[in-house]
Short mmCIF file of C-alpha atoms and ligand atoms in Angstrom, two decimals:
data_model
loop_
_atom_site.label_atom_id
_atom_site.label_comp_id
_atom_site.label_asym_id
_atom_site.label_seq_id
_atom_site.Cartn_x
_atom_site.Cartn_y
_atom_site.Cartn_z
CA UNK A 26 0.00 0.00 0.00
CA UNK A 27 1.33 3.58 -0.98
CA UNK A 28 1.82 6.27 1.27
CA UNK A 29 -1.49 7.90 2.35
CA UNK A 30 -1.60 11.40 2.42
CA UNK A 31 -3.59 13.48 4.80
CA UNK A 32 -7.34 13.78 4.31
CA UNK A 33 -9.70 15.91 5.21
CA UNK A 34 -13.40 14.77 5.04
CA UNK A 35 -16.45 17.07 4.13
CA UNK A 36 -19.42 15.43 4.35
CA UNK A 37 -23.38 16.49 4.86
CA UNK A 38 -26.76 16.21 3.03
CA UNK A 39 -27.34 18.07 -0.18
CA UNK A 40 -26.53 21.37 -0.72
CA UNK A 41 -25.17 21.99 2.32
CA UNK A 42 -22.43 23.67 0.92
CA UNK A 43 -20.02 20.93 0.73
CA UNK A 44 -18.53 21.37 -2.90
CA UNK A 45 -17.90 25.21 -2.72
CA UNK A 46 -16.43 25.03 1.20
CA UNK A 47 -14.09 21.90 -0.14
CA UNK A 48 -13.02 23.78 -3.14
CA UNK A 49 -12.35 27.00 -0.76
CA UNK A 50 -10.72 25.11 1.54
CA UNK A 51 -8.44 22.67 -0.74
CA UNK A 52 -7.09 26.33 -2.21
CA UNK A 53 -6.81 27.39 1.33
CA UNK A 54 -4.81 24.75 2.75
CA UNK A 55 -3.01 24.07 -1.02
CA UNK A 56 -4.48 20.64 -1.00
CA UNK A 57 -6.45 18.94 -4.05
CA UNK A 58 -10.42 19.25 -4.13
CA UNK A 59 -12.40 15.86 -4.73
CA UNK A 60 -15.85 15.90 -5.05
CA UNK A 61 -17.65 11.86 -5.04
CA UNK A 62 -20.64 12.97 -5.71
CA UNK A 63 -19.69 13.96 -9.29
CA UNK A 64 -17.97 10.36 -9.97
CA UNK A 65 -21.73 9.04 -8.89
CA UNK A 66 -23.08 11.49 -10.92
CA UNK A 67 -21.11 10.37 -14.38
CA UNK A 68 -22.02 6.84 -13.70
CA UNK A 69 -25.54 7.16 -13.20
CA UNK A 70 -25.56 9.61 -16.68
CA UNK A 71 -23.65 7.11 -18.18
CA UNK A 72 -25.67 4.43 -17.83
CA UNK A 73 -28.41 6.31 -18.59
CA UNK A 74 -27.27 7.78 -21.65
CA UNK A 75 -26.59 3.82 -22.73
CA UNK A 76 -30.34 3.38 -22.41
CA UNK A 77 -30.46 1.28 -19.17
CA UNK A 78 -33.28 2.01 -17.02
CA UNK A 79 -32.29 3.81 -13.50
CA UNK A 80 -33.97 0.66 -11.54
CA UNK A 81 -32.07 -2.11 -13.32
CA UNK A 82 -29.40 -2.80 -10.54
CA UNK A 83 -27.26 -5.50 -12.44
CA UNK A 84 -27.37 -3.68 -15.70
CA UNK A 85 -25.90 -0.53 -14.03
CA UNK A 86 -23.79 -2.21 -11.96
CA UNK A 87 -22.65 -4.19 -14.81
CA UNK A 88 -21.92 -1.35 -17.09
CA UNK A 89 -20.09 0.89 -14.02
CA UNK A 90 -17.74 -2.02 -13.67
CA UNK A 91 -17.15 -2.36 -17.76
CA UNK A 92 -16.55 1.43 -18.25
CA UNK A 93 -13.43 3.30 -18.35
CA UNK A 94 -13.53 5.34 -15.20
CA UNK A 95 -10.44 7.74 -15.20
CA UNK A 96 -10.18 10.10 -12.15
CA UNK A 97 -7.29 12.57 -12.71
CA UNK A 98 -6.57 15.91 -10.81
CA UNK A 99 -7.34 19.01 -13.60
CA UNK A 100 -6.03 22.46 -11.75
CA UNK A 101 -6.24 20.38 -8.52
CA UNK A 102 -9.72 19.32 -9.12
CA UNK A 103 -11.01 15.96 -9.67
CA UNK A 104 -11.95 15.64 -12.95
CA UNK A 105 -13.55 12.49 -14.38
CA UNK A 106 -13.63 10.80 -18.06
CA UNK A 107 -15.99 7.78 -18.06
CA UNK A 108 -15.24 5.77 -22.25
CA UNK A 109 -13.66 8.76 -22.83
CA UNK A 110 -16.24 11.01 -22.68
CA UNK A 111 -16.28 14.08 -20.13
CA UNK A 112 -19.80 14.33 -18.80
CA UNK A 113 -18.99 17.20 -16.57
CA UNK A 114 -22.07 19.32 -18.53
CA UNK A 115 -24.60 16.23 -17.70
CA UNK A 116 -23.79 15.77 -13.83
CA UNK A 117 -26.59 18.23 -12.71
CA UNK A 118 -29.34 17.13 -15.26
CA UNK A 119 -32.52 16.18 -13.90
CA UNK A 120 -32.31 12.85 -14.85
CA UNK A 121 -29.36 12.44 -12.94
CA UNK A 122 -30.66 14.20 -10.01
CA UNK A 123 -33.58 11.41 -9.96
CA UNK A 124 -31.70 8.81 -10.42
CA UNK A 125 -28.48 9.13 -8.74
CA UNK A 126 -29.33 7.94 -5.01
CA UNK A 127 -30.92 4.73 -6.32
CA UNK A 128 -27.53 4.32 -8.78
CA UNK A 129 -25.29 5.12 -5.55
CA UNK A 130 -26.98 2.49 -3.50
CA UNK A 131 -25.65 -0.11 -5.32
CA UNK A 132 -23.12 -2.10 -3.53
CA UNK A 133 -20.68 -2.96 -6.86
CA UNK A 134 -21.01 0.91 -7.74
CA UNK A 135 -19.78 1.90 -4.32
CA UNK A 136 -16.65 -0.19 -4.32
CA UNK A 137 -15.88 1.14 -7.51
CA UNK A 138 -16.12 5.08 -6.45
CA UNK A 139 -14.35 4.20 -3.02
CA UNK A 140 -11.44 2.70 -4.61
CA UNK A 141 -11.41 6.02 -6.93
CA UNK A 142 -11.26 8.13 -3.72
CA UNK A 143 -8.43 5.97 -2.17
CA UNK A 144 -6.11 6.44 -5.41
CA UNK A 145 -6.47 9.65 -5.00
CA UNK A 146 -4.94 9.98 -1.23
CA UNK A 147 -2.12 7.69 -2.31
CA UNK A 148 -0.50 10.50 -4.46
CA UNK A 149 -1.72 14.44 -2.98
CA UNK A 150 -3.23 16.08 0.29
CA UNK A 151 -7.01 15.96 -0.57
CA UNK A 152 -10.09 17.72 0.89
CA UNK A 153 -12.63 15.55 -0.07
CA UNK A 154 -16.21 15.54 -0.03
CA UNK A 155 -19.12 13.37 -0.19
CA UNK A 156 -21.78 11.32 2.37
CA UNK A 157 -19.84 8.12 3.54
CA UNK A 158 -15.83 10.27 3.50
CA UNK A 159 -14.99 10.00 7.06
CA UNK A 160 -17.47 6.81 7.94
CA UNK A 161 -16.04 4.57 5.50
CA UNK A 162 -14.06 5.84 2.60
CA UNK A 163 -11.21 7.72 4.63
CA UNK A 164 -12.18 7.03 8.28
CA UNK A 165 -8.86 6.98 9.87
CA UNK A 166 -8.40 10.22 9.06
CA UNK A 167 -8.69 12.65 12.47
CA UNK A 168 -9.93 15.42 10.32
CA UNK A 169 -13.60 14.81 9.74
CA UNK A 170 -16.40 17.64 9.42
CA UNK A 171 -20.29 17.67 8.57
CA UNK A 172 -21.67 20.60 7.22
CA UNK A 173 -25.38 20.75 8.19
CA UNK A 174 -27.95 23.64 7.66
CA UNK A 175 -31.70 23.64 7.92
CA UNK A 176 -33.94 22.26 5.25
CA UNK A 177 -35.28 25.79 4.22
CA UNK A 178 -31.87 27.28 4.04
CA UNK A 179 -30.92 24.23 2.09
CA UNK A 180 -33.51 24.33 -0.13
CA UNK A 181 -33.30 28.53 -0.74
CA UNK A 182 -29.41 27.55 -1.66
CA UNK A 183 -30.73 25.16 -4.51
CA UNK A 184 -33.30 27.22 -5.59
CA UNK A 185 -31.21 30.07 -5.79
CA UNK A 186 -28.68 27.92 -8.42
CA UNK A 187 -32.26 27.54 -10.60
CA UNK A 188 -31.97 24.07 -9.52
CA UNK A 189 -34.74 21.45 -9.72
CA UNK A 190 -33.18 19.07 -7.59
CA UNK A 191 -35.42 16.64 -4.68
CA UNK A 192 -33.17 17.38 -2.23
CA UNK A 193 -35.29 16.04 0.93
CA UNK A 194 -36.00 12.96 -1.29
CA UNK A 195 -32.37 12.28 -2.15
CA UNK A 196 -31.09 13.15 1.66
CA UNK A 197 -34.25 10.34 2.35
CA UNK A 198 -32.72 8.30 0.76
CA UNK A 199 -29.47 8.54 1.35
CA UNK A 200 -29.74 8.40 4.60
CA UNK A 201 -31.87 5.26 5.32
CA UNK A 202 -29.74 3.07 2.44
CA UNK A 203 -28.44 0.16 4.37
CA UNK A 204 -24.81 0.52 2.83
CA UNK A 205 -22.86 3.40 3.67
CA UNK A 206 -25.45 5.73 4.71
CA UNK A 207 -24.92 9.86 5.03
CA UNK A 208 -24.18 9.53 8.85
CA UNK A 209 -22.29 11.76 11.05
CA UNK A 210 -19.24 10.05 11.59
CA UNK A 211 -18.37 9.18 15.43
CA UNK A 212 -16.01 11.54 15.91
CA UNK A 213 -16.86 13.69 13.28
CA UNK A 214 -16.86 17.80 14.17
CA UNK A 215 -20.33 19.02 13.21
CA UNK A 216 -21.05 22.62 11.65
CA UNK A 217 -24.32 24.16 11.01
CA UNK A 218 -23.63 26.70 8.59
CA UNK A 219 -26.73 28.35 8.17
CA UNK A 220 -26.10 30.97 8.89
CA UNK A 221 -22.64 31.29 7.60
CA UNK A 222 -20.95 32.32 4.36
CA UNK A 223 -19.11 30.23 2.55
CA UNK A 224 -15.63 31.94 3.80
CA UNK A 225 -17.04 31.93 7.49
CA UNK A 226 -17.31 27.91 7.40
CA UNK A 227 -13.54 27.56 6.08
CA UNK A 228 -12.07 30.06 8.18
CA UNK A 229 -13.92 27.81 11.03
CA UNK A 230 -12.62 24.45 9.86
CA UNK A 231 -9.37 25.70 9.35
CA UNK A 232 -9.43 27.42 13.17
CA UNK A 233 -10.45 23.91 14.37
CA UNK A 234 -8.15 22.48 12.09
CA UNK A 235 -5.19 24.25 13.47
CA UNK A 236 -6.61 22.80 17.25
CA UNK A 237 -6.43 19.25 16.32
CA UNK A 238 -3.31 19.35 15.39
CA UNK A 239 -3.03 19.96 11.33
CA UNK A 240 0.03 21.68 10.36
CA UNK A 241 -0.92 24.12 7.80
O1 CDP B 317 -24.09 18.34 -4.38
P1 CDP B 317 -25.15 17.47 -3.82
O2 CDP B 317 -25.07 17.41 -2.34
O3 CDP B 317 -26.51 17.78 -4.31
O4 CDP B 317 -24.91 15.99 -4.35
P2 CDP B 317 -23.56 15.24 -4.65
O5 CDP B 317 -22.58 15.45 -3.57
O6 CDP B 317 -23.15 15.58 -6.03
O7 CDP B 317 -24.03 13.73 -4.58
C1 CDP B 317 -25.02 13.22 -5.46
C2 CDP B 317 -25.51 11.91 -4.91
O8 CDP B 317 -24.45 10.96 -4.94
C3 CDP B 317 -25.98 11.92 -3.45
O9 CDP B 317 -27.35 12.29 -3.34
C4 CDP B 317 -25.75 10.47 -3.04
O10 CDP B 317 -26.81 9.64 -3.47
C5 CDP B 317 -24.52 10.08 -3.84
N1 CDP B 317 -23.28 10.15 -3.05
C6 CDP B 317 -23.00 9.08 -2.22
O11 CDP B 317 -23.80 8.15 -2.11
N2 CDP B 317 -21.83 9.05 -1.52
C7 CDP B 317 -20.95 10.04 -1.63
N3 CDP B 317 -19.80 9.97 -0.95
C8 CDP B 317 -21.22 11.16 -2.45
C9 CDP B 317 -22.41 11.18 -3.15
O1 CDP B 318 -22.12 20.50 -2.40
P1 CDP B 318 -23.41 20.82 -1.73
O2 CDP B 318 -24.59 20.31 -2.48
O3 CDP B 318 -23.44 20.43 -0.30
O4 CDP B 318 -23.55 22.41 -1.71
P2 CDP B 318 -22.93 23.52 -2.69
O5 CDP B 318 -23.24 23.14 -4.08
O6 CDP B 318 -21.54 23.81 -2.32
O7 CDP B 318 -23.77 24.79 -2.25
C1 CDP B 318 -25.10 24.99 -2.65
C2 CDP B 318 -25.33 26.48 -2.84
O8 CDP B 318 -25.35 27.12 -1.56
C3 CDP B 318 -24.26 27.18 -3.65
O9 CDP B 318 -24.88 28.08 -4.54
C4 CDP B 318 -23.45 27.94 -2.63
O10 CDP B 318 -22.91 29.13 -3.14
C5 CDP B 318 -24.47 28.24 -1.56
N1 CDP B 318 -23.89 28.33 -0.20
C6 CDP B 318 -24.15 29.43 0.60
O11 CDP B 318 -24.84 30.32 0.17
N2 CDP B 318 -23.63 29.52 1.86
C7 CDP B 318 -22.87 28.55 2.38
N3 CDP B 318 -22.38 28.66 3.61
C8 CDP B 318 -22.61 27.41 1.59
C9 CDP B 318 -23.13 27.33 0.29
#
């Protein structure tokens, strides 16, 4: 096994902020951003975009484990090609949106994503964020957040973006899945941030950060 690099996890139900305090923070700290949600995102649009139907569990869990899944760092991003096609423009579509929960309960999808994630630590520093980061993909790691804020502010956030995206439904069901569910991780440091800018939730992980010991 190759040298693991520090981690810190972001996780927390949708639009809790996650992606733009991880990318604030990896720039912060000088570390790369990963965001898991996006490599469950291309899989779901890529089966979908194949023509399998989002409740045909083998099939997608069939064609996840045939594709070409690259994960590479772009300007210290993650940044994923699935058969050679970049479906960054596709990740937010409605379609996906519907379908991705039921795609990312699927066991054989899951190992596939998680051994993405671990790839990644084995070469750079990472902030990385997600649902299951510091319960299962990374959970040695001492640096662990959730990012929480209230259902209305939640929604407001994703309304805001023009988004029509089932957020309650997806957190639903994310939550109750029996594998890897969005938990908050044992010793995971809990932030409400709704009432908080973006810059006032990094400047507070990186002050707590700093407390538990990360050199930065
Ligand atoms: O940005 P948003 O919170 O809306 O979603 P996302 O982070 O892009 O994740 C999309 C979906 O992928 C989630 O609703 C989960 O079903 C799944 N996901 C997961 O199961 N585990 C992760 N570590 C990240 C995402
Ligand atoms: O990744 P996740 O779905 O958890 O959330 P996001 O995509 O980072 O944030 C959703 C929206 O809320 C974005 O438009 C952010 O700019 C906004 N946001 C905010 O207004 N205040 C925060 N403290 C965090 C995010």
């Amino acid at each position: 096994m190759g040298h693991i690099h520090r981690v810190v996890a972001i996780d927390g139900p949708a639009a809790s902020g996650k992606s733009s305090v991880a990318r604030e923070l990896a720039r912060r700290l000088g570390f790369a951003y990963v965001n898991s949600g996006a490599i469950y995102r291309a899989i779901t649009w890529d089966a979908l975009q194949k023509g399998i139907d989002g409740r045909d569990t083998e099939r997608i869990a069939q064609t996840a484990e045939a594709a070409r899944i690259s994960c590479r760092l772009q300007n210290n991003e993650s940044h994923i090609v699935i058969d050679d096609v970049d479906p960054s423009e596709h990740l937010r579509d409605d379609r996906v949106n519907k379908n991705v929960s039921r795609v990312s309960s699927i066991p054989r999808v899951r190992k596939i994503v998680v051994q993405n994630m671990r790839q990644y630590a084995r070469y750079n520093d990472l902030v990385v964020e997600g649902r299951d980061i510091g319960s299962v993909v990374f959970p040695k790691t001492p640096y662990k957040f959730y990012v929480d804020a209230s259902p209305e502010v939640r929604l407001r956030r994703r309304a805001a973006e023009g988004q029509r995206d089932e957020i309650i439904m997806r957190d639903r069901a994310d939550s109750s899945r029996p594998i890897s569910p969005l938990i908050v991780a044992k010793d995971a440091q809990i932030i409400d941030t709704s009432h908080l800018t973006i810059e006032g939730v990094v400047n507070e992980i990186i002050a707590r950060l700093r407390q538990i010991g990360l050199s930065i």
